[in-house]
Amino acid sequence: MTDTELMLRMRRGDEQAFAHLIGRFQNMLINYFHRNSFDRDDAADQAQEVFLKVWRARRSYEPRAKVSTYLLRIARNHCIDVVRSRRIRPGEVALEAASTAGSSGERSGSLADVLDSGALPPDLETIRSELRRELEQAVEQLPVAHREVWVLAELKGVRYADIAEILDIPVGTVKSRHHHAVAKLREILLGRPGMAAAVEEM
Amino acid sequence: MNVDCATATSHLVARQRGELPEDLHQAVEAHVAGCPSCRAVSQDLRLLQRVFGASEIAAPPRFAQRVLQAAGCAQSVETEALSRDELRRIMHDEWRRARAFALRARRSVRVLTLSVAFHAAALLLLAFLVVYQAQADGQRERLIAVEVDTSALARLDQAQVRSPESSGGELRIEREDLPPLVEPNPTDENPSSGAQDQPGLAGRLHRFDGLRLEEDPENPFVPIPRSTRIGQQPGLQAARGSRSERERILSEYGYASVTVVMDAIDDGLEWLAERQQPDGSWDVVAEGGHGDFTVGISALALLAFLGQGQCSAGPHPYSDVVERGVAYLEKRQETATGRIGAATAPRAMYNHGIATIALLENYGMVSSRAARPLPDGSAQRQLEQRRSCALSAFHYLLAAQLASDPLTAGGWGYTPDAWRSDTSVSSWQVQALFAYEQAARSQLTRGEHQALRRAFQGVNLWLTNYTDPATGRVGYDRRNGSLVGYRGLTAMGLTSSLMAGSPPDGALARRQVRRILDAEPSSDRYPTNRIDFCEWYYEALALNLAGETSPDARSWNRRLVQILLDCRIQQGPDRGGWPAVCRWGVDGGRVYTTAMAVLILQTPYRFHLSR
């Protein structure tokens, strides 16, 4: 059954269809919020809110766009609302988390430092979580417009054309923003000695 | 369409996503193929993709139910894990694959018949060539290294093996011949009461007299300076015994996260302990190995506990594991000969050699603990049994050292009457000699001292014949023999020669160390079956015995430890163990890989030699 068929069934109040819809899109939405600097639990909570909005507004659904695009538009609006209501810019939540994580991490230095020191490299899981932390920090440094495109572009199955529709900008702009975002992340993440090798380890 | 570098670069991100129009895509591809800097960028993008991928998270468990509940829906509705269509498609694919395989197999039966016939013919031809070549080599090497006094060999044969009629073809050793190891209570007996006067032992002692190793100026192996080292070691338990001491030695090795290594060792031991059978053995078959090696693999598992300073009579957490394991090996010992494990098991000397190391290491630790008078006689009797079992196993091993053929003399083969010795089997036996030396500590009688000296002399003879002095490479069944690609052989040779007393700073040893260090341990071969825990075990051990502390050696060791940590089983009931991904995994299974991995991690303190 296609996504749109599910949505149409759900519009008629089919709970089973709604359940399937959640199953299909939960990871997409949770990662959307997580990449927007919501921590794990918070990201799941916000994804839940989005699904609830979709369920409550099911009767007004019109099959005009791809379902994923439809959901992401709602998610994006929700994200902006939440961030406004919390009166902080997106990122500060994670920055707080990162700085507390950083204070414990600083003793051992960044991953690149650890690798440089020639000490026993930490195990794979440590490398992974370190990289995750460094990625979060790198993403914080992107301009908001670039970052927004990057977050969407990294979601599975989301194409440039979809992003253009979600953000209401031309496809060419999506492409160039994504290019700049990735180039910047490359500079931050792989610019230091040893990082490429650490990623290669994975 | 042609694109310049700047344009191509600006399209690389979209190219990676497959979001370029066809013509542009091909133009960019063409440019990247010829442009190193664009290729480097592409490579980075690939790496970045991995970082991005690693930062992805999954929905928490029961997320859908949570949402449904919040929405006021019935929670009994099911989310679609795998749609029926998908399931059908997967089943169909599997079926198609199976069918294709069956068809291929049927076709290949005919081809197989032809190929078998062809290979058999080729094999015959090859066998003929090998024998011919071996004879030619034999002539040459005999001239280089060995002069044989045939009368010594004749004496040896008389002393060693009784005539087949009297013992049913079995190798047999008189119990009375056995020299004492360390007496359980050294005050009881004068330790110098020499066993060397007894005729049977004397025969053994002269085994290699005719092989004039020491006078050969070409011989890269130095005459054994055993007398200067025997008894100088602090004993195994000194370094293995306490957690703080182990930690200290590991941190001297330059590991940053010593606790990670120590935890991995603890987890590995726990994994092994949980899988010990009530009779003290390990179910090798259940863990993916071969039942023929149950004795040897069980002994290997014991070595991992002994490596942690755990012995059968101690107050250690795993003392009863060791106790049960040792009792199992003793039960598998044939009283008449001392052999542990079935004589009919293929490659029986592996079983026997490793079991002997375990009995000797355990006895060495137990007896050093029990130097004080024991409160009750049963413990004393048990200690006496431990000693006699370890000793008779050791003497079987001594007697099994090949001596009749000058080309293979000094090494060990699959059985005591094997037609050739091989480096792999031999290296385990050398470790038993070393364990004997450690167990005996300073209390060797003259007879024991001499027996050990001769055995080590034989080892050096075997190594002389098997090692290429120019490259340091050690052969499997002769110098530059088969299995030339097997790197572990050189490490086995180096381990053996260092245990036999060759100085670690000799030119040949340095060459061999270099050989090992030149090939960093690699996990590229993981998870295929070309990973080789045995190779790593010997390489790590050889570097340790050679006292290698160079930056190269440190990074080599760190690399190996990292690979081992990475390929551990991380989840599920087997967490803490190692998968049987090794080249020898089908023989040993997970008990073997786990024991080996623990032994490798223990290397820094397992034989902490004072220098």
PDB file of N, CA, C and O in Angstrom, chain A residues 15-16 19-20 24 26-27 31 35 40 44-45 48 118-121 132 135 150 153-154 156 158-160 175 178-179 182 186 199-200 202, chain B residues 9-11 13 17-19 43-45 47-50 52 54-57 59 63 66 68 70-71 73-74 78-80 256-257 558 562:
ATOM      1  N   GLU A  15      -7.476   3.393  12.156  1.00  0.00           N
ATOM      2  CA  GLU A  15      -6.369   3.456  13.120  1.00  0.00           C
ATOM      3  C   GLU A  15      -5.202   2.576  12.691  1.00  0.00           C
ATOM      4  O   GLU A  15      -4.045   2.900  12.925  1.00  0.00           O
ATOM      5  N   GLN A  16      -5.563   1.482  12.048  1.00  0.00           N
ATOM      6  CA  GLN A  16      -4.502   0.591  11.575  1.00  0.00           C
ATOM      7  C   GLN A  16      -3.602   1.325  10.571  1.00  0.00           C
ATOM      8  O   GLN A  16      -2.376   1.217  10.611  1.00  0.00           O
ATOM      9  N   ALA A  19      -1.315   3.579  12.371  1.00  0.00           N
ATOM     10  CA  ALA A  19      -0.218   2.834  13.000  1.00  0.00           C
ATOM     11  C   ALA A  19       0.880   2.541  11.977  1.00  0.00           C
ATOM     12  O   ALA A  19       2.068   2.704  12.247  1.00  0.00           O
ATOM     13  N   HIS A  20       0.448   2.125  10.783  1.00  0.00           N
ATOM     14  CA  HIS A  20       1.436   1.839   9.742  1.00  0.00           C
ATOM     15  C   HIS A  20       2.188   3.100   9.335  1.00  0.00           C
ATOM     16  O   HIS A  20       3.398   3.065   9.103  1.00  0.00           O
ATOM     17  N   ARG A  24       6.234   3.777   9.343  1.00  0.00           N
ATOM     18  CA  ARG A  24       7.034   4.149   8.177  1.00  0.00           C
ATOM     19  C   ARG A  24       7.834   5.423   8.385  1.00  0.00           C
ATOM     20  O   ARG A  24       8.939   5.561   7.860  1.00  0.00           O
ATOM     21  N   GLN A  26       8.434   7.176  11.507  1.00  0.00           N
ATOM     22  CA  GLN A  26       8.918   7.566  12.830  1.00  0.00           C
ATOM     23  C   GLN A  26      10.406   7.927  12.803  1.00  0.00           C
ATOM     24  O   GLN A  26      10.812   8.947  13.360  1.00  0.00           O
ATOM     25  N   ASN A  27      11.211   7.095  12.139  1.00  0.00           N
ATOM     26  CA  ASN A  27      12.651   7.376  12.143  1.00  0.00           C
ATOM     27  C   ASN A  27      12.970   8.679  11.420  1.00  0.00           C
ATOM     28  O   ASN A  27      13.846   9.432  11.852  1.00  0.00           O
ATOM     29  N   ASN A  31      14.692  11.685  13.529  1.00  0.00           N
ATOM     30  CA  ASN A  31      16.012  12.175  13.122  1.00  0.00           C
ATOM     31  C   ASN A  31      15.955  13.629  12.682  1.00  0.00           C
ATOM     32  O   ASN A  31      16.925  14.366  12.876  1.00  0.00           O
ATOM     33  N   ARG A  35      18.476  16.050  14.515  1.00  0.00           N
ATOM     34  CA  ARG A  35      19.459  16.838  13.770  1.00  0.00           C
ATOM     35  C   ARG A  35      19.259  18.329  14.016  1.00  0.00           C
ATOM     36  O   ARG A  35      20.174  19.120  13.837  1.00  0.00           O
ATOM     37  N   ARG A  40      17.761  12.960  22.190  1.00  0.00           N
ATOM     38  CA  ARG A  40      17.037  11.742  21.822  1.00  0.00           C
ATOM     39  C   ARG A  40      15.575  11.740  22.277  1.00  0.00           C
ATOM     40  O   ARG A  40      14.658  11.570  21.486  1.00  0.00           O
ATOM     41  N   ALA A  44      12.015  12.362  20.127  1.00  0.00           N
ATOM     42  CA  ALA A  44      10.902  11.416  20.051  1.00  0.00           C
ATOM     43  C   ALA A  44       9.606  12.102  20.478  1.00  0.00           C
ATOM     44  O   ALA A  44       8.544  11.902  19.867  1.00  0.00           O
ATOM     45  N   ASP A  45       9.683  12.930  21.519  1.00  0.00           N
ATOM     46  CA  ASP A  45       8.487  13.643  21.979  1.00  0.00           C
ATOM     47  C   ASP A  45       7.932  14.555  20.895  1.00  0.00           C
ATOM     48  O   ASP A  45       6.726  14.599  20.656  1.00  0.00           O
ATOM     49  N   GLN A  48       6.313  12.674  18.157  1.00  0.00           N
ATOM     50  CA  GLN A  48       4.986  12.252  18.613  1.00  0.00           C
ATOM     51  C   GLN A  48       3.973  13.387  18.428  1.00  0.00           C
ATOM     52  O   GLN A  48       2.862  13.164  17.937  1.00  0.00           O
ATOM     53  N   GLY A 118      48.815   9.357  20.025  1.00  0.00           N
ATOM     54  CA  GLY A 118      49.390   8.025  19.794  1.00  0.00           C
ATOM     55  C   GLY A 118      49.021   7.046  20.887  1.00  0.00           C
ATOM     56  O   GLY A 118      49.493   5.932  20.916  1.00  0.00           O
ATOM     57  N   ALA A 119      48.142   7.499  21.805  1.00  0.00           N
ATOM     58  CA  ALA A 119      47.715   6.568  22.835  1.00  0.00           C
ATOM     59  C   ALA A 119      46.811   5.524  22.195  1.00  0.00           C
ATOM     60  O   ALA A 119      46.415   5.659  21.045  1.00  0.00           O
ATOM     61  N   LEU A 120      46.504   4.500  22.944  1.00  0.00           N
ATOM     62  CA  LEU A 120      45.626   3.456  22.412  1.00  0.00           C
ATOM     63  C   LEU A 120      44.341   4.103  21.940  1.00  0.00           C
ATOM     64  O   LEU A 120      43.670   4.779  22.701  1.00  0.00           O
ATOM     65  N   PRO A 121      43.982   3.925  20.671  1.00  0.00           N
ATOM     66  CA  PRO A 121      42.739   4.530  20.206  1.00  0.00           C
ATOM     67  C   PRO A 121      41.567   3.956  21.001  1.00  0.00           C
ATOM     68  O   PRO A 121      41.581   2.776  21.328  1.00  0.00           O
ATOM     69  N   ARG A 132      29.886  11.726  16.775  1.00  0.00           N
ATOM     70  CA  ARG A 132      28.529  12.234  16.837  1.00  0.00           C
ATOM     71  C   ARG A 132      28.531  13.604  17.512  1.00  0.00           C
ATOM     72  O   ARG A 132      27.898  14.551  17.075  1.00  0.00           O
ATOM     73  N   LEU A 135      30.150  16.143  15.274  1.00  0.00           N
ATOM     74  CA  LEU A 135      29.253  16.506  14.186  1.00  0.00           C
ATOM     75  C   LEU A 135      28.217  17.513  14.682  1.00  0.00           C
ATOM     76  O   LEU A 135      27.956  18.527  14.041  1.00  0.00           O
ATOM     77  N   TRP A 150      20.591  21.119   4.972  1.00  0.00           N
ATOM     78  CA  TRP A 150      21.402  19.927   5.259  1.00  0.00           C
ATOM     79  C   TRP A 150      20.593  18.878   6.025  1.00  0.00           C
ATOM     80  O   TRP A 150      20.594  17.699   5.709  1.00  0.00           O
ATOM     81  N   ALA A 153      18.195  17.210   3.762  1.00  0.00           N
ATOM     82  CA  ALA A 153      18.847  16.434   2.703  1.00  0.00           C
ATOM     83  C   ALA A 153      19.412  15.121   3.223  1.00  0.00           C
ATOM     84  O   ALA A 153      19.564  14.160   2.470  1.00  0.00           O
ATOM     85  N   GLU A 154      19.740  15.088   4.518  1.00  0.00           N
ATOM     86  CA  GLU A 154      20.307  13.855   5.070  1.00  0.00           C
ATOM     87  C   GLU A 154      19.239  12.839   5.458  1.00  0.00           C
ATOM     88  O   GLU A 154      19.565  11.736   5.872  1.00  0.00           O
ATOM     89  N   LYS A 156      16.510  10.064   4.843  1.00  0.00           N
ATOM     90  CA  LYS A 156      16.430   9.064   3.774  1.00  0.00           C
ATOM     91  C   LYS A 156      15.252   9.340   2.858  1.00  0.00           C
ATOM     92  O   LYS A 156      14.159   9.625   3.310  1.00  0.00           O
ATOM     93  N   VAL A 158      14.624  11.730   0.902  1.00  0.00           N
ATOM     94  CA  VAL A 158      14.233  13.115   0.638  1.00  0.00           C
ATOM     95  C   VAL A 158      15.127  13.688  -0.451  1.00  0.00           C
ATOM     96  O   VAL A 158      16.349  13.695  -0.321  1.00  0.00           O
ATOM     97  N   ARG A 159      14.510  14.142  -1.549  1.00  0.00           N
ATOM     98  CA  ARG A 159      15.266  14.646  -2.693  1.00  0.00           C
ATOM     99  C   ARG A 159      15.309  16.168  -2.665  1.00  0.00           C
ATOM    100  O   ARG A 159      14.562  16.809  -1.909  1.00  0.00           O
ATOM    101  N   TYR A 160      16.183  16.720  -3.507  1.00  0.00           N
ATOM    102  CA  TYR A 160      16.272  18.176  -3.569  1.00  0.00           C
ATOM    103  C   TYR A 160      14.915  18.802  -3.899  1.00  0.00           C
ATOM    104  O   TYR A 160      14.519  19.823  -3.340  1.00  0.00           O
ATOM    105  N   LYS A 175      20.248  23.055  -3.896  1.00  0.00           N
ATOM    106  CA  LYS A 175      21.480  22.372  -4.274  1.00  0.00           C
ATOM    107  C   LYS A 175      22.705  23.147  -3.817  1.00  0.00           C
ATOM    108  O   LYS A 175      23.645  22.570  -3.241  1.00  0.00           O
ATOM    109  N   HIS A 178      23.054  23.123   0.020  1.00  0.00           N
ATOM    110  CA  HIS A 178      23.524  21.822   0.497  1.00  0.00           C
ATOM    111  C   HIS A 178      25.022  21.667   0.236  1.00  0.00           C
ATOM    112  O   HIS A 178      25.780  21.205   1.085  1.00  0.00           O
ATOM    113  N   HIS A 179      25.409  22.090  -0.972  1.00  0.00           N
ATOM    114  CA  HIS A 179      26.833  22.016  -1.302  1.00  0.00           C
ATOM    115  C   HIS A 179      27.662  22.798  -0.282  1.00  0.00           C
ATOM    116  O   HIS A 179      28.671  22.303   0.239  1.00  0.00           O
ATOM    117  N   VAL A 182      27.761  21.068   3.204  1.00  0.00           N
ATOM    118  CA  VAL A 182      28.639  19.888   3.263  1.00  0.00           C
ATOM    119  C   VAL A 182      30.114  20.307   3.202  1.00  0.00           C
ATOM    120  O   VAL A 182      30.964  19.753   3.920  1.00  0.00           O
ATOM    121  N   ARG A 186      32.824  19.447   5.976  1.00  0.00           N
ATOM    122  CA  ARG A 186      34.051  18.735   5.604  1.00  0.00           C
ATOM    123  C   ARG A 186      35.244  19.457   6.170  1.00  0.00           C
ATOM    124  O   ARG A 186      36.151  18.839   6.746  1.00  0.00           O
ATOM    125  N   VAL A 199      37.639   8.203  10.985  1.00  0.00           N
ATOM    126  CA  VAL A 199      36.381   7.857  10.322  1.00  0.00           C
ATOM    127  C   VAL A 199      36.563   6.579   9.536  1.00  0.00           C
ATOM    128  O   VAL A 199      35.700   5.706   9.491  1.00  0.00           O
ATOM    129  N   GLU A 200      37.748   6.468   8.922  1.00  0.00           N
ATOM    130  CA  GLU A 200      38.054   5.279   8.129  1.00  0.00           C
ATOM    131  C   GLU A 200      37.950   4.027   8.997  1.00  0.00           C
ATOM    132  O   GLU A 200      37.543   2.970   8.537  1.00  0.00           O
ATOM    133  N   MET A 202      35.852   3.289  11.073  1.00  0.00           N
ATOM    134  CA  MET A 202      34.496   2.838  11.368  1.00  0.00           C
ATOM    135  C   MET A 202      34.032   1.753  10.391  1.00  0.00           C
ATOM    136  O   MET A 202      34.099   1.859   9.229  1.00  0.00           O
TER     137      MET A 202
ATOM    138  N   THR B   9      33.630  20.379  -8.804  1.00  0.00           N
ATOM    139  CA  THR B   9      33.595  20.366  -7.345  1.00  0.00           C
ATOM    140  C   THR B   9      32.221  20.791  -6.833  1.00  0.00           C
ATOM    141  O   THR B   9      31.691  20.206  -5.887  1.00  0.00           O
ATOM    142  N   SER B  10      31.654  21.790  -7.481  1.00  0.00           N
ATOM    143  CA  SER B  10      30.367  22.290  -6.988  1.00  0.00           C
ATOM    144  C   SER B  10      29.249  21.268  -7.208  1.00  0.00           C
ATOM    145  O   SER B  10      28.186  21.360  -6.608  1.00  0.00           O
ATOM    146  N   HIS B  11      29.518  20.284  -8.084  1.00  0.00           N
ATOM    147  CA  HIS B  11      28.492  19.273  -8.345  1.00  0.00           C
ATOM    148  C   HIS B  11      28.717  17.979  -7.573  1.00  0.00           C
ATOM    149  O   HIS B  11      27.900  17.068  -7.644  1.00  0.00           O
ATOM    150  N   VAL B  13      28.660  17.064  -4.460  1.00  0.00           N
ATOM    151  CA  VAL B  13      27.696  16.672  -3.428  1.00  0.00           C
ATOM    152  C   VAL B  13      26.431  16.118  -4.075  1.00  0.00           C
ATOM    153  O   VAL B  13      25.909  15.064  -3.673  1.00  0.00           O
ATOM    154  N   ARG B  17      24.630  12.144  -4.327  1.00  0.00           N
ATOM    155  CA  ARG B  17      23.236  11.824  -4.059  1.00  0.00           C
ATOM    156  C   ARG B  17      22.537  11.271  -5.283  1.00  0.00           C
ATOM    157  O   ARG B  17      21.365  10.886  -5.212  1.00  0.00           O
ATOM    158  N   GLY B  18      23.245  11.258  -6.398  1.00  0.00           N
ATOM    159  CA  GLY B  18      22.606  10.825  -7.634  1.00  0.00           C
ATOM    160  C   GLY B  18      21.571  11.820  -8.103  1.00  0.00           C
ATOM    161  O   GLY B  18      20.539  11.441  -8.660  1.00  0.00           O
ATOM    162  N   GLU B  19      21.799  13.094  -7.852  1.00  0.00           N
ATOM    163  CA  GLU B  19      20.810  14.100  -8.218  1.00  0.00           C
ATOM    164  C   GLU B  19      21.267  14.999  -9.356  1.00  0.00           C
ATOM    165  O   GLU B  19      20.878  16.151  -9.451  1.00  0.00           O
ATOM    166  N   GLN B  43      36.316  11.278  -1.903  1.00  0.00           N
ATOM    167  CA  GLN B  43      36.662  10.359  -0.816  1.00  0.00           C
ATOM    168  C   GLN B  43      36.210  10.942   0.524  1.00  0.00           C
ATOM    169  O   GLN B  43      35.607  10.253   1.352  1.00  0.00           O
ATOM    170  N   ASP B  44      36.464  12.253   0.716  1.00  0.00           N
ATOM    171  CA  ASP B  44      36.037  12.911   1.951  1.00  0.00           C
ATOM    172  C   ASP B  44      34.521  12.883   2.098  1.00  0.00           C
ATOM    173  O   ASP B  44      33.995  12.677   3.189  1.00  0.00           O
ATOM    174  N   LEU B  45      33.840  13.082   0.976  1.00  0.00           N
ATOM    175  CA  LEU B  45      32.378  13.079   1.034  1.00  0.00           C
ATOM    176  C   LEU B  45      31.862  11.716   1.473  1.00  0.00           C
ATOM    177  O   LEU B  45      30.908  11.603   2.232  1.00  0.00           O
ATOM    178  N   LEU B  47      33.483   9.666   3.391  1.00  0.00           N
ATOM    179  CA  LEU B  47      33.735   9.566   4.828  1.00  0.00           C
ATOM    180  C   LEU B  47      32.678  10.339   5.618  1.00  0.00           C
ATOM    181  O   LEU B  47      32.157   9.860   6.630  1.00  0.00           O
ATOM    182  N   LEU B  48      32.380  11.562   5.119  1.00  0.00           N
ATOM    183  CA  LEU B  48      31.380  12.380   5.808  1.00  0.00           C
ATOM    184  C   LEU B  48      30.048  11.648   5.867  1.00  0.00           C
ATOM    185  O   LEU B  48      29.363  11.663   6.879  1.00  0.00           O
ATOM    186  N   GLN B  49      29.713  10.989   4.760  1.00  0.00           N
ATOM    187  CA  GLN B  49      28.456  10.270   4.726  1.00  0.00           C
ATOM    188  C   GLN B  49      28.402   9.245   5.837  1.00  0.00           C
ATOM    189  O   GLN B  49      27.369   9.020   6.446  1.00  0.00           O
ATOM    190  N   ARG B  50      29.566   8.664   6.109  1.00  0.00           N
ATOM    191  CA  ARG B  50      29.623   7.678   7.187  1.00  0.00           C
ATOM    192  C   ARG B  50      29.384   8.333   8.539  1.00  0.00           C
ATOM    193  O   ARG B  50      28.704   7.794   9.402  1.00  0.00           O
ATOM    194  N   PHE B  52      27.728  11.082   9.054  1.00  0.00           N
ATOM    195  CA  PHE B  52      26.313  11.436   9.125  1.00  0.00           C
ATOM    196  C   PHE B  52      25.487  10.194   9.457  1.00  0.00           C
ATOM    197  O   PHE B  52      24.580  10.236  10.278  1.00  0.00           O
ATOM    198  N   ALA B  54      26.384   7.587  11.044  1.00  0.00           N
ATOM    199  CA  ALA B  54      26.600   7.127  12.412  1.00  0.00           C
ATOM    200  C   ALA B  54      25.830   7.978  13.413  1.00  0.00           C
ATOM    201  O   ALA B  54      25.590   7.561  14.540  1.00  0.00           O
ATOM    202  N   SER B  55      25.467   9.204  12.999  1.00  0.00           N
ATOM    203  CA  SER B  55      24.769  10.067  13.949  1.00  0.00           C
ATOM    204  C   SER B  55      23.263   9.844  13.902  1.00  0.00           C
ATOM    205  O   SER B  55      22.510  10.482  14.609  1.00  0.00           O
ATOM    206  N   GLU B  56      22.829   8.931  13.039  1.00  0.00           N
ATOM    207  CA  GLU B  56      21.401   8.654  12.952  1.00  0.00           C
ATOM    208  C   GLU B  56      20.930   7.906  14.192  1.00  0.00           C
ATOM    209  O   GLU B  56      21.657   7.084  14.731  1.00  0.00           O
ATOM    210  N   ILE B  57      19.714   8.200  14.640  1.00  0.00           N
ATOM    211  CA  ILE B  57      19.198   7.447  15.778  1.00  0.00           C
ATOM    212  C   ILE B  57      17.937   6.698  15.361  1.00  0.00           C
ATOM    213  O   ILE B  57      17.347   6.979  14.325  1.00  0.00           O
ATOM    214  N   ALA B  59      14.048   5.063  16.447  1.00  0.00           N
ATOM    215  CA  ALA B  59      12.921   5.362  17.322  1.00  0.00           C
ATOM    216  C   ALA B  59      13.015   4.513  18.580  1.00  0.00           C
ATOM    217  O   ALA B  59      13.470   3.373  18.514  1.00  0.00           O
ATOM    218  N   PHE B  63       7.497   3.060  20.314  1.00  0.00           N
ATOM    219  CA  PHE B  63       7.181   4.461  20.038  1.00  0.00           C
ATOM    220  C   PHE B  63       5.780   4.579  19.438  1.00  0.00           C
ATOM    221  O   PHE B  63       4.964   5.418  19.865  1.00  0.00           O
ATOM    222  N   ARG B  66       3.038   4.297  21.841  1.00  0.00           N
ATOM    223  CA  ARG B  66       2.957   5.503  22.668  1.00  0.00           C
ATOM    224  C   ARG B  66       2.110   6.564  21.954  1.00  0.00           C
ATOM    225  O   ARG B  66       1.244   7.188  22.551  1.00  0.00           O
ATOM    226  N   LEU B  68      -0.034   6.104  19.509  1.00  0.00           N
ATOM    227  CA  LEU B  68      -1.421   5.653  19.375  1.00  0.00           C
ATOM    228  C   LEU B  68      -2.188   5.902  20.661  1.00  0.00           C
ATOM    229  O   LEU B  68      -3.334   6.354  20.654  1.00  0.00           O
ATOM    230  N   ALA B  70      -1.523   8.160  22.914  1.00  0.00           N
ATOM    231  CA  ALA B  70      -1.726   9.597  23.075  1.00  0.00           C
ATOM    232  C   ALA B  70      -2.854  10.094  22.161  1.00  0.00           C
ATOM    233  O   ALA B  70      -3.565  11.038  22.491  1.00  0.00           O
ATOM    234  N   ALA B  71      -2.997   9.408  21.008  1.00  0.00           N
ATOM    235  CA  ALA B  71      -4.026   9.836  20.070  1.00  0.00           C
ATOM    236  C   ALA B  71      -5.385   9.248  20.431  1.00  0.00           C
ATOM    237  O   ALA B  71      -6.383   9.554  19.780  1.00  0.00           O
ATOM    238  N   CYS B  73      -6.170   6.080  20.209  1.00  0.00           N
ATOM    239  CA  CYS B  73      -6.509   4.953  19.331  1.00  0.00           C
ATOM    240  C   CYS B  73      -6.357   3.653  20.110  1.00  0.00           C
ATOM    241  O   CYS B  73      -5.732   3.608  21.169  1.00  0.00           O
ATOM    242  N   ALA B  74      -6.941   2.597  19.549  1.00  0.00           N
ATOM    243  CA  ALA B  74      -6.739   1.276  20.135  1.00  0.00           C
ATOM    244  C   ALA B  74      -5.279   0.886  19.922  1.00  0.00           C
ATOM    245  O   ALA B  74      -4.764   0.995  18.814  1.00  0.00           O
ATOM    246  N   GLU B  78      -1.579  -3.077  14.857  1.00  0.00           N
ATOM    247  CA  GLU B  78      -0.167  -3.374  14.699  1.00  0.00           C
ATOM    248  C   GLU B  78       0.477  -2.470  13.670  1.00  0.00           C
ATOM    249  O   GLU B  78      -0.121  -2.133  12.653  1.00  0.00           O
ATOM    250  N   THR B  79       1.700  -2.098  13.970  1.00  0.00           N
ATOM    251  CA  THR B  79       2.453  -1.349  12.979  1.00  0.00           C
ATOM    252  C   THR B  79       3.010  -2.349  11.995  1.00  0.00           C
ATOM    253  O   THR B  79       3.162  -3.525  12.316  1.00  0.00           O
ATOM    254  N   GLU B  80       3.287  -1.894  10.799  1.00  0.00           N
ATOM    255  CA  GLU B  80       3.787  -2.869   9.836  1.00  0.00           C
ATOM    256  C   GLU B  80       5.290  -2.972   9.953  1.00  0.00           C
ATOM    257  O   GLU B  80       6.019  -2.009   9.754  1.00  0.00           O
ATOM    258  N   ALA B 256      46.674   3.386  26.465  1.00  0.00           N
ATOM    259  CA  ALA B 256      46.072   4.517  27.157  1.00  0.00           C
ATOM    260  C   ALA B 256      44.933   4.035  28.051  1.00  0.00           C
ATOM    261  O   ALA B 256      44.789   4.449  29.185  1.00  0.00           O
ATOM    262  N   SER B 257      44.134   3.135  27.493  1.00  0.00           N
ATOM    263  CA  SER B 257      42.988   2.689  28.286  1.00  0.00           C
ATOM    264  C   SER B 257      43.242   1.282  28.800  1.00  0.00           C
ATOM    265  O   SER B 257      42.711   0.313  28.269  1.00  0.00           O
ATOM    266  N   ARG B 558      49.439  -1.854  19.960  1.00  0.00           N
ATOM    267  CA  ARG B 558      48.184  -1.116  20.139  1.00  0.00           C
ATOM    268  C   ARG B 558      47.189  -1.469  19.040  1.00  0.00           C
ATOM    269  O   ARG B 558      46.006  -1.641  19.267  1.00  0.00           O
ATOM    270  N   GLN B 562      43.600  -3.182  19.533  1.00  0.00           N
ATOM    271  CA  GLN B 562      42.402  -2.513  19.051  1.00  0.00           C
ATOM    272  C   GLN B 562      41.553  -3.446  18.181  1.00  0.00           C
ATOM    273  O   GLN B 562      40.339  -3.496  18.308  1.00  0.00           O
TER     274      GLN B 562
END
